[in-house]
Coordinates of C-alpha atoms and ligand atoms in Angstrom, one line a residue:
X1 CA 57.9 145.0 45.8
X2 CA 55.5 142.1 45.8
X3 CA 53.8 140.6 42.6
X4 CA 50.3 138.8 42.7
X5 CA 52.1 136.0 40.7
X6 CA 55.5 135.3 39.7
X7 CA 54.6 136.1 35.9
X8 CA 53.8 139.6 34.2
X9 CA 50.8 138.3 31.8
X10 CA 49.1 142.0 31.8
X11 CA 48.3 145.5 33.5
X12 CA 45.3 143.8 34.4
X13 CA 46.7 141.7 37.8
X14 CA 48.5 145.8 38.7
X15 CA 47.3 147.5 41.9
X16 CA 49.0 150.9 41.1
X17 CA 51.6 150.6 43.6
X18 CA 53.0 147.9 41.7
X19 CA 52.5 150.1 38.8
X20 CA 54.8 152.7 40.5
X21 CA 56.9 150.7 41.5
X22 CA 58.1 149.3 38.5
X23 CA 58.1 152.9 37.4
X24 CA 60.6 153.8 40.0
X25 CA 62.8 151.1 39.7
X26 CA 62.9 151.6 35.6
X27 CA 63.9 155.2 36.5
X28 CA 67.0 154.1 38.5
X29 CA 67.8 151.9 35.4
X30 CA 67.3 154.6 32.7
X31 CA 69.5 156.8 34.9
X32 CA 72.4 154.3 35.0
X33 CA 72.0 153.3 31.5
X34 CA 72.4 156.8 30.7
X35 CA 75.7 156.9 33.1
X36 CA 77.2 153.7 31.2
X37 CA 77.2 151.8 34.7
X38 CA 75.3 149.4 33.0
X39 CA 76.6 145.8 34.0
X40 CA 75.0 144.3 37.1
X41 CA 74.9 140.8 38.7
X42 CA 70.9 140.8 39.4
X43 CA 70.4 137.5 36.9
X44 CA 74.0 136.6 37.1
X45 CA 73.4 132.7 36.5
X46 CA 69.7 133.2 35.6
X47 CA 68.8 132.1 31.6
X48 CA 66.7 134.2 29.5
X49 CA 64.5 132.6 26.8
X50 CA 63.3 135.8 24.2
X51 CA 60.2 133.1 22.6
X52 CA 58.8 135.4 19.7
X53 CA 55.9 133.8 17.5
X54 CA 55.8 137.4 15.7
X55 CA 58.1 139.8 14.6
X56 CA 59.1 142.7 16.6
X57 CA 62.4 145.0 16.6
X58 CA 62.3 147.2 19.9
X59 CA 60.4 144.2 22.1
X60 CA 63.0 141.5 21.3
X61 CA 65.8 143.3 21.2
X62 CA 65.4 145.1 24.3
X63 CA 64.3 142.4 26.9
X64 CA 67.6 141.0 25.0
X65 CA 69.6 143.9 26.4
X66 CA 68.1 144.0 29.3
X67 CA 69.1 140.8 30.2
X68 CA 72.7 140.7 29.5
X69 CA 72.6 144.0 31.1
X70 CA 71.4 142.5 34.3
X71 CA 74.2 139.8 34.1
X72 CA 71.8 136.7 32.3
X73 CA 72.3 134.4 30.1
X74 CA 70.2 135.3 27.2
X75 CA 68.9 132.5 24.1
X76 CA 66.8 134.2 21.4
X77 CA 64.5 131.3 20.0
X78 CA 64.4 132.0 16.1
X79 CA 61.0 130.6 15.4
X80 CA 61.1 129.6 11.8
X81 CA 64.3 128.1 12.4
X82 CA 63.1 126.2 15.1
X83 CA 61.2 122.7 15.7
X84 CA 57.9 125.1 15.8
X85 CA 58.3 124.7 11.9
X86 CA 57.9 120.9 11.8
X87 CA 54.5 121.3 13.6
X88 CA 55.7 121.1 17.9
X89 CA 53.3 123.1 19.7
X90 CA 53.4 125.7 21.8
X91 CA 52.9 123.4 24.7
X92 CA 55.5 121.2 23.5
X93 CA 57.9 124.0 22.7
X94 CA 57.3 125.4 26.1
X95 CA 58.3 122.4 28.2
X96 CA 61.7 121.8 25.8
X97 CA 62.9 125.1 26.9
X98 CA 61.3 124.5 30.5
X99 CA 63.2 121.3 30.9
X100 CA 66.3 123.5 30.2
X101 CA 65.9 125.1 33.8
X102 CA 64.9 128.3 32.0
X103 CA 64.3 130.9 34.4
X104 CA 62.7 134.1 32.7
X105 CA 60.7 133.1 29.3
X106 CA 59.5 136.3 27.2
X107 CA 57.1 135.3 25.0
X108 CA 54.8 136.8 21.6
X109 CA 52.3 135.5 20.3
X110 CA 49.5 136.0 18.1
X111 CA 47.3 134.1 20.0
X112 CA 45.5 136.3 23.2
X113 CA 46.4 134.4 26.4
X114 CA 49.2 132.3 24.9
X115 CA 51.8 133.6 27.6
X116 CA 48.9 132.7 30.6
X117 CA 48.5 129.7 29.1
X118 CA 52.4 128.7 29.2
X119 CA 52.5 130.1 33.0
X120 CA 50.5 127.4 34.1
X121 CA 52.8 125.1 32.1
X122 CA 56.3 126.1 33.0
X123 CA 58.3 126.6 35.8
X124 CA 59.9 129.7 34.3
X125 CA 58.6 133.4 35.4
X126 CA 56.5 133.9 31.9
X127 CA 56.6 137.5 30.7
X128 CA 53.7 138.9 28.1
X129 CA 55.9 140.3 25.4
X130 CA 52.0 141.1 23.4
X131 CA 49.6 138.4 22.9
X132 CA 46.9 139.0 20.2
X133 CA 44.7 142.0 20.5
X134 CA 45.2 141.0 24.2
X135 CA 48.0 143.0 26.2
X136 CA 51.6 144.1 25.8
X137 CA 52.1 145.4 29.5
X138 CA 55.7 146.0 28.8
X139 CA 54.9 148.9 26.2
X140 CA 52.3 150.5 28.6
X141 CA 55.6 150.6 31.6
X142 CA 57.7 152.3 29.1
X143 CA 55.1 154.8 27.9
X144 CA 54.0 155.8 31.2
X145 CA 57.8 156.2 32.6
X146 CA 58.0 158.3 29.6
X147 CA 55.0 160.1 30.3
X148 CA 56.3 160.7 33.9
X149 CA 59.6 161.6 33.1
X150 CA 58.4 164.6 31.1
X151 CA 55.1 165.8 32.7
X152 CA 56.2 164.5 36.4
X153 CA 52.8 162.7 36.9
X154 CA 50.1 160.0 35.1
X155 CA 47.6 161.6 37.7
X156 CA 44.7 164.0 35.8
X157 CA 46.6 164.2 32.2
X158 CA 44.5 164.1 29.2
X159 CA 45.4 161.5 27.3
X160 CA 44.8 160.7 23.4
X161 CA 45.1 157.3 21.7
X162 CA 44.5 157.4 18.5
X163 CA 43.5 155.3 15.1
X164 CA 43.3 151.5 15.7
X165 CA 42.4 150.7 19.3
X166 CA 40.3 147.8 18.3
X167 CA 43.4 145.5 17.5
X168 CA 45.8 147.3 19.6
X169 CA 47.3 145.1 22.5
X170 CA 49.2 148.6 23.0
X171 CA 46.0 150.9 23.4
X172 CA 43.9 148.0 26.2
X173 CA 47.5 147.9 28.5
X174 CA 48.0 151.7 28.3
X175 CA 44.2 152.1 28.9
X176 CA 44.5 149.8 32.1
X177 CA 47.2 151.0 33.6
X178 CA 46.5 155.1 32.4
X179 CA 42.8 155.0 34.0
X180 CA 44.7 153.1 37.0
X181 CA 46.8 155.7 37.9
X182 CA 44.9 158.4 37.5
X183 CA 44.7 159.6 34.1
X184 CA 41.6 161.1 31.5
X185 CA 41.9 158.7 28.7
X186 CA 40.4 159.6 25.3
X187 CA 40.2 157.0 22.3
X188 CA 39.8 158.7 19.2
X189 CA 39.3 157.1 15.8
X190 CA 36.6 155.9 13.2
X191 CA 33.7 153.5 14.6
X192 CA 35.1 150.3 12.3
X193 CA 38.4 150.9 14.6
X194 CA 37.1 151.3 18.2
X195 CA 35.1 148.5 19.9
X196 CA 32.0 149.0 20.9
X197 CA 31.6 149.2 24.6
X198 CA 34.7 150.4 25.5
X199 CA 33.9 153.1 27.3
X200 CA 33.4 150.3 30.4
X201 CA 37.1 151.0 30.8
X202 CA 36.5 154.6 31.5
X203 CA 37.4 155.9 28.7
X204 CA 35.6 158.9 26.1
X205 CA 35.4 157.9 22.8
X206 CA 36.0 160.8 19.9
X207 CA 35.6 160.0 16.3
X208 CA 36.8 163.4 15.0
X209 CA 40.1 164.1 15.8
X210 CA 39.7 168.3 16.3
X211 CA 37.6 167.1 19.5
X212 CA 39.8 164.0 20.2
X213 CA 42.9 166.4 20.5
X214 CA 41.5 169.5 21.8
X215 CA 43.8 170.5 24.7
X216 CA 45.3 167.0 25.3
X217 CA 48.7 166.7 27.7
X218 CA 49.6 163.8 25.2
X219 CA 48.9 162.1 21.7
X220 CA 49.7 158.7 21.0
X221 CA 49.5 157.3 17.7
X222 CA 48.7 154.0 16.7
X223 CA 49.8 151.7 13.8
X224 CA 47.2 150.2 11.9
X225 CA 47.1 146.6 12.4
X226 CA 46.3 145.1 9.1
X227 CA 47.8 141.8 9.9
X228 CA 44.9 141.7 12.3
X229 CA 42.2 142.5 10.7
X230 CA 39.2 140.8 8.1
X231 CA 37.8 142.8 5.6
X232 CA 37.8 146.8 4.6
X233 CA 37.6 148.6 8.1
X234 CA 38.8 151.8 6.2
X235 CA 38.2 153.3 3.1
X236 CA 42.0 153.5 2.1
X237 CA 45.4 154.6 4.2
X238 CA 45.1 157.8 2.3
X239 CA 41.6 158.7 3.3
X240 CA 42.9 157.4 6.8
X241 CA 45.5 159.7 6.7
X242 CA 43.4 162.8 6.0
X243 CA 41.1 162.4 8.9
X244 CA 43.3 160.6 11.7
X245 CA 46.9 160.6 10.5
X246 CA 48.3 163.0 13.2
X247 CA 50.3 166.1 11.4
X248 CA 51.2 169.5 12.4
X249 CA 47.4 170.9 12.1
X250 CA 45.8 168.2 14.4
X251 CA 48.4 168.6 16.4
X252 CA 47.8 172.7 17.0
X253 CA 44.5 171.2 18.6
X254 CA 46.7 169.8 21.6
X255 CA 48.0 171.9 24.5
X256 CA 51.2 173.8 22.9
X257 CA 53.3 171.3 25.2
X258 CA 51.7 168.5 24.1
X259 CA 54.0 164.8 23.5
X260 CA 53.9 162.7 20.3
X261 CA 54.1 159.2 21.5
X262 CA 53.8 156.4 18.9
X263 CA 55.0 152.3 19.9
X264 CA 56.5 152.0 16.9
X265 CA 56.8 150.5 14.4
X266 CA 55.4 153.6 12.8
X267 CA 53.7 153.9 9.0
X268 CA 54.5 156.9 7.9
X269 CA 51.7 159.1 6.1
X270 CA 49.4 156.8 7.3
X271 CA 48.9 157.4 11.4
X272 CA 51.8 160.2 11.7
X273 CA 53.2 162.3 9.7
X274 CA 57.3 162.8 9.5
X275 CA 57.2 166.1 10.6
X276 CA 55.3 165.3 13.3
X277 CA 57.2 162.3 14.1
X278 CA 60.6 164.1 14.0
X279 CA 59.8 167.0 15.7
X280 CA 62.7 166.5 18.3
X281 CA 60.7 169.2 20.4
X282 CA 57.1 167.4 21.0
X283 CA 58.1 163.9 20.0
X284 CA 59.2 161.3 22.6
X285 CA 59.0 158.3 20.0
X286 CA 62.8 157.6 20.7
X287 CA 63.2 158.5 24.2
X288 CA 59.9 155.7 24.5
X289 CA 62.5 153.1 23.0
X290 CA 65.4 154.1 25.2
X291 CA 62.9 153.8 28.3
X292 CA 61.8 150.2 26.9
X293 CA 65.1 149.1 28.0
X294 CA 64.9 150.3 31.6
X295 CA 61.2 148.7 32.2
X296 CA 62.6 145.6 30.9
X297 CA 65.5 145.5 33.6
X298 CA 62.8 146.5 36.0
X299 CA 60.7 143.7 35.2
X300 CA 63.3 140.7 34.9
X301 CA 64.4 142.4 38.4
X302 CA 61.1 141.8 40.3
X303 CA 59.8 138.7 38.8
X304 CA 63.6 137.2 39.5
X305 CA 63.6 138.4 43.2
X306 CA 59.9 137.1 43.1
X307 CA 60.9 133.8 42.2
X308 CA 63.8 133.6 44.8
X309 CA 61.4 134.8 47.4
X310 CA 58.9 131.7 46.5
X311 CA 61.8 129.3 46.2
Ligands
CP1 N1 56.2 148.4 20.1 C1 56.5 147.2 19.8 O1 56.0 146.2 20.4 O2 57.5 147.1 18.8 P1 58.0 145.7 18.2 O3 56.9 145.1 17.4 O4 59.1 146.2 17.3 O5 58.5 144.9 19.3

């Protein structure tokens, strides 16, 4: 497999046989992982740097795994503990851990093209772990191995992604790489929550859910990203809940073997309702974490063979 660049900034730079590609090398990791056969030497003597300027639980933690899986030394940066809090830049912050010989640097920030801006910084391989309302192509791998792994293609599902697609980094990589390979993709949500002019991407754009869902292969739901946004762009989480919180009834609207996906983390009674959520029969929600891990090995794979390769 060869990468347009050493880095993974974005879905964007994919042809879909890249996108495939990672899919079936993250497939040969989820199956090992599920054997136990999980140490390998792939980065034995590389250095992982997990760079996070925003919280996250399943990103972090799993490109954290995936690393020591692989056989790499792995350094999670605390931010607020670090030198970031006595005003360093990102810049400056950057070419510390760069002069360390880093090899692999994972990085979130709030910022949209922080991570492209430190690849033309650093020697490292950079890795988007989500920048802004930019990309998070690592979440878009996992949900379409997931996807795959229960429906056996991407190619001519109907797909639904639902609530807040305006600030979701999640919704533009799945939409990139989903319409890549093949897939319908529907957006589905209220006009304050879905840009204007997205249907550029190939996309249909539902504001009533009963349509949105009507015979879909698979609903994702999306967090509302209130850290993101200025000003009222719903009436209230309970009003959101009543016409776009996904619950058993919307859900009847979806082919009777339709998945629940959701990126976590989840709001409760506000995009997805429990029983939908735990519904070990339609949702995937957990089995999208456990595939997180896979793609990530996939990933720090390829971009360290890449990076031999260009040595
Ligand atoms: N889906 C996702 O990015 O989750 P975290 O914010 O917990 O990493």
């Amino acid at each position: 497999m060869r990468l347009p660049t050493r880095h993974l900034l974005g879905i964007e730079t994919l042809h879909p046989r890249d996108i495939s590609a990672f899919l079936d090398l993250a497939e040969s990791y989820a199956l090992l992982n599920r054997s136990g056969k999980t140490r390998r030497d792939v980065l034995r003597g590389r250095t992982l740097i997990n760079l996070f300027f925003e919280d996250s639980t399943r990103t972090r933690t799993s490109f954290e795994l995936a690393g020591k899986r692989l056989g790499a030394d792995v350094i999670n940066m605390s931010v607020s503990t670090s030198s970031v809090s006595k005003g360093e830049t990102l810049l400056d912050t950057a070419a510390t851990l760069n002069a360390m010989n880093c090899d692999l640097l994972v990085v979130r920030h709030k910022a949209s093209g922080a991570p492209a801006l430190l690849a033309q910084k650093v020697d490292a391989a950079v890795i988007n772990a989500g920048d802004g309302m930019h990309e998070h192509p690592t979440q878009a791998l996992l949900d379409a191995l997931t996807i795959r792994r229960h429906k056996g293609t991407l190619e001519g599902l109907t797909i639904a992604i639902c609530g807040d697609i305006a600030h979701s980094r999640v919704a533009r990589s799945n939409i990139l790489l989903l319409i890549a390979m093949g897939s319908q993709v529907r957006v589905v949500g209220p006009p304050t929550l879905i840009p204007s002019g997205i249907e550029q991407f190939g996309v249909s754009v539902f504001h009533d859910m009963r349509e949105g869902l009507r015979d879909a292969d698979i609903v994702m739901a999306l967090r509302l990203q209130t850290e993101r946004m200025s000003g009222g762009l719903i009436p209230s989480a309970r009003e959101f809940f009543t016409f776009y919180g996904l619950d058993a009834a919307k859900l009847a609207l979806a082919k009777p073997d339709a998945l629940v996906m959701h990126p976590g983390p989840m709001n409760r009674g506000v995009e997805i309702d429990s029983q939908v959520a735990d519904d070990v029969t339609r949702s995937v929600i957990r089995e999208q974490v456990e595939m997180g891990v896979a793609v990530r090995m996939a990933v720090l794979d390829v971009l360290a063979r890449t990076a031999l390769r260009n040595a």
